[in-house]
Amino acid sequence: MSEIHEQKILVLDFGSQTTQLIARRVREARVYCEIHPCTMPLAEIKTYGAKGIILSGGPASCYEPGAPSVDPAIFELGVPVLGICYGMQILTHLLGGMVARGSKREYGPAKLQVHKQAGPFRDNDPDEPQPVWMSHGDRIEKLPDGFEALAVTGNSPVAAMGDIERRIYGVQFHPEVAHTPGGAAMLAAFVLGDCGCDPIWTMHNFAEATIADFKERLGGKPVICALSGGVDSSVVALLLHKAIGKDLTSIFVDNGVLRAGEVSEVAGLFRDVFRLNLIVVDAADLFLDRLAGVTDPEEKRRIIGHTFIEVFDEEAKKIGQVDYLAQGTLYPDVIESVSFKGPSAVIKSHHNVGGLPDKMKLKLVEPLRELFKDECREVGRELGLPESIVSRQPFPGPGLAIRIMGEVTRARLATLREADAIVLEEMRAADLYTKVWQSFAVLVPVKTVGVMGDERTYEDVVALRIVDSVDAMTADWSRVPYELLAKMSSRIINEVNGVNRVVLDISSKPPSTIEWE
Ligand code: XMP
């Protein structure tokens, strides 16, 4: 643990879907925080030594049998506590107040009127109502001793409360969501003001601390990492390169299903500009030969996954003794495996390099384990990664193979690559590439009739998939301008041989998925 971790906030999770957002808002206030299940034992909470505790929301009602709770001794630790929604109700219940089922559910926007400028509301103007986002059925009937109402909304006489002396607060609304525009400032006021944390969690400090830590822990020990050119693996490779230099070997596998220009771009940047010890393996033929005749999407994934491990393992063996494998696991993956089993527990279905550590019997180094994606990007910028990598859209491990419906052949790959490059080029030109979640072309296994000049054509269909999303769990098709779609369509039909029709995918996830396979 380095200095930047010392002043931290503990977020106890009661299963809300927005628990991660609480942690992100706290981090944005430049304070380190971690999410742990509400069942974390008191002894561990004490040892953890947070300067403040936040109780998340959750789907339960606090009088329900089996409703999740927390050890009431946390209120005796002398550190400030903030309960959000269910967190406020359980806090009320445990401290001797009363929670009642509200006559109606309050869900959606409300106007918050602050009565007292204290705690999270120290900077709020009582004369200026604040838009806040409510989502609760229960409400506070009787305040616990020592508490007073700090704010109201139309439906909640106690939209916020506090025991100012003990610095214990509750808010009925969700300060962490975007629909509460002033919420980030309230959380910042709590962690910086009440908890007294210094705003030292910056990605500059993180990069420095991590590099120093790895230098000490790994210096002289050989480490390998799989570089994909995506932002996570790029940041991992650069952090380690700065820490241990040539003791890190990065391996970039050309699996034959990458986008146009990707191999030369990644190799050029990391080998020639950043001077990484980089091995580029051209395994395209091996992958494509194994994919021949395969149409089932899961089979494509399996073949690509296994072949990747095989190729990577073979290259690693050539290096000789290797102790560690560096991987770009991010904090949301860590939370998913430890989180309280509420709706915030989600099943992760895709893993890029899953299986590598088991097979290779290597110890793992995961420098990004504590970071959210936007923090990872920020570290990338700190390390001098170009924006083309830092703000890269996600690209699936099985690459273009799952964007070619049906069999993956070299000819079909060439067609999709060209169409995809046009989509990306036009998205960038319209300044929309970084504003959407993903934008790509899909090759549909259907031929349709067209006419070019006097000739009848019978050629392939390309679908455009452009989506907005925050975490890929849900997504909606992006409402990009018609003019942009028109330009993509006419360029693809004119420039890509064998395509005479372009269609737009207007499905949301769920029930569809982002990728077509
Ligand atoms: P879906 O299609 O499930 O995609 O809505 C959600 C996100 O995951 C990416 N994706 C994958 N990533 N291996 C990966 O590394 C895969 O097999 C895979 N399948 C989908 C997809 O691009 C989107 O960002």
Short mmCIF file of N, CA, C and O in Angstrom, two decimals, residues 13 21 26 49 83 104 114 123 152 159 178 234 304 323 333 342 361 397 406 427 472 484 504 509:
data_model
loop_
_atom_site.label_atom_id
_atom_site.label_comp_id
_atom_site.label_asym_id
_atom_site.label_seq_id
_atom_site.Cartn_x
_atom_site.Cartn_y
_atom_site.Cartn_z
N ASP A 13 -21.54 -2.43 0.15
CA ASP A 13 -22.53 -2.67 -0.92
C ASP A 13 -23.72 -3.48 -0.40
O ASP A 13 -23.56 -4.57 0.13
N LEU A 21 -21.04 3.34 -9.20
CA LEU A 21 -21.02 4.79 -9.48
C LEU A 21 -20.64 5.59 -8.25
O LEU A 21 -19.99 6.62 -8.35
N VAL A 26 -16.50 9.11 -5.81
CA VAL A 26 -15.52 9.36 -4.75
C VAL A 26 -14.13 9.48 -5.37
O VAL A 26 -13.36 10.38 -5.05
N GLY A 49 -9.40 0.53 8.11
CA GLY A 49 -8.99 1.88 8.49
C GLY A 49 -9.43 2.99 7.56
O GLY A 49 -8.67 3.92 7.30
N GLY A 83 -25.33 7.13 4.49
CA GLY A 83 -26.19 6.07 3.97
C GLY A 83 -26.97 6.60 2.78
O GLY A 83 -27.57 7.68 2.86
N LYS A 104 -46.75 5.65 -1.60
CA LYS A 104 -46.47 5.36 -3.02
C LYS A 104 -44.96 5.33 -3.23
O LYS A 104 -44.21 5.98 -2.50
N VAL A 114 -32.77 22.08 0.32
CA VAL A 114 -31.88 21.90 1.47
C VAL A 114 -32.27 22.88 2.57
O VAL A 114 -32.50 24.06 2.32
N ASP A 123 -22.22 23.04 0.82
CA ASP A 123 -22.09 24.08 -0.22
C ASP A 123 -23.39 24.33 -0.98
O ASP A 123 -23.39 25.00 -2.00
N VAL A 152 -35.67 18.32 2.10
CA VAL A 152 -36.96 17.68 1.77
C VAL A 152 -37.16 17.64 0.26
O VAL A 152 -36.54 18.41 -0.48
N ALA A 159 -35.80 13.86 3.03
CA ALA A 159 -35.03 13.42 1.85
C ALA A 159 -33.56 13.30 2.21
O ALA A 159 -32.81 12.60 1.54
N ALA A 178 -26.11 10.30 -12.73
CA ALA A 178 -26.03 11.52 -13.56
C ALA A 178 -27.28 12.37 -13.42
O ALA A 178 -27.23 13.59 -13.58
N SER A 234 -2.37 -2.02 -23.22
CA SER A 234 -1.33 -1.03 -23.54
C SER A 234 -0.84 -0.33 -22.28
O SER A 234 0.36 -0.11 -22.10
N ILE A 304 -10.46 -19.57 -31.41
CA ILE A 304 -9.57 -18.41 -31.30
C ILE A 304 -8.94 -18.35 -29.90
O ILE A 304 -7.74 -18.12 -29.76
N ASP A 323 8.36 -15.73 -14.63
CA ASP A 323 7.68 -15.91 -13.35
C ASP A 323 6.27 -15.34 -13.34
O ASP A 323 5.39 -15.86 -12.68
N ASP A 333 -14.16 -5.79 -12.70
CA ASP A 333 -14.07 -7.27 -12.71
C ASP A 333 -13.82 -7.78 -11.30
O ASP A 333 -14.32 -8.83 -10.90
N GLY A 342 -26.44 -8.98 -4.83
CA GLY A 342 -27.68 -8.32 -5.22
C GLY A 342 -27.66 -8.21 -6.72
O GLY A 342 -26.89 -8.90 -7.38
N LYS A 361 0.88 -21.74 -15.40
CA LYS A 361 1.35 -21.79 -14.01
C LYS A 361 2.20 -20.57 -13.66
O LYS A 361 3.30 -20.68 -13.12
N GLY A 397 -12.09 -9.84 -28.30
CA GLY A 397 -10.96 -10.77 -28.49
C GLY A 397 -11.06 -11.56 -29.79
O GLY A 397 -10.08 -11.67 -30.52
N GLY A 406 -21.39 -16.44 -40.49
CA GLY A 406 -21.05 -17.59 -41.33
C GLY A 406 -19.54 -17.79 -41.34
O GLY A 406 -18.83 -17.36 -40.42
N MET A 427 -16.55 8.00 -38.77
CA MET A 427 -16.92 8.33 -37.38
C MET A 427 -15.94 9.35 -36.82
O MET A 427 -16.33 10.29 -36.14
N ALA A 472 -21.62 -1.69 -21.59
CA ALA A 472 -21.87 -2.81 -22.51
C ALA A 472 -22.93 -3.79 -22.01
O ALA A 472 -23.31 -4.71 -22.71
N LEU A 484 -24.25 11.38 -42.18
CA LEU A 484 -23.11 10.52 -41.91
C LEU A 484 -23.39 9.10 -42.42
O LEU A 484 -22.54 8.46 -43.05
N LEU A 504 -28.74 -0.46 -41.67
CA LEU A 504 -28.43 0.04 -40.33
C LEU A 504 -29.13 -0.81 -39.28
O LEU A 504 -30.32 -1.09 -39.40
N LYS A 509 -29.90 -3.28 -26.84
CA LYS A 509 -29.52 -4.42 -25.99
C LYS A 509 -30.02 -4.14 -24.58
O LYS A 509 -29.66 -3.11 -24.04
#
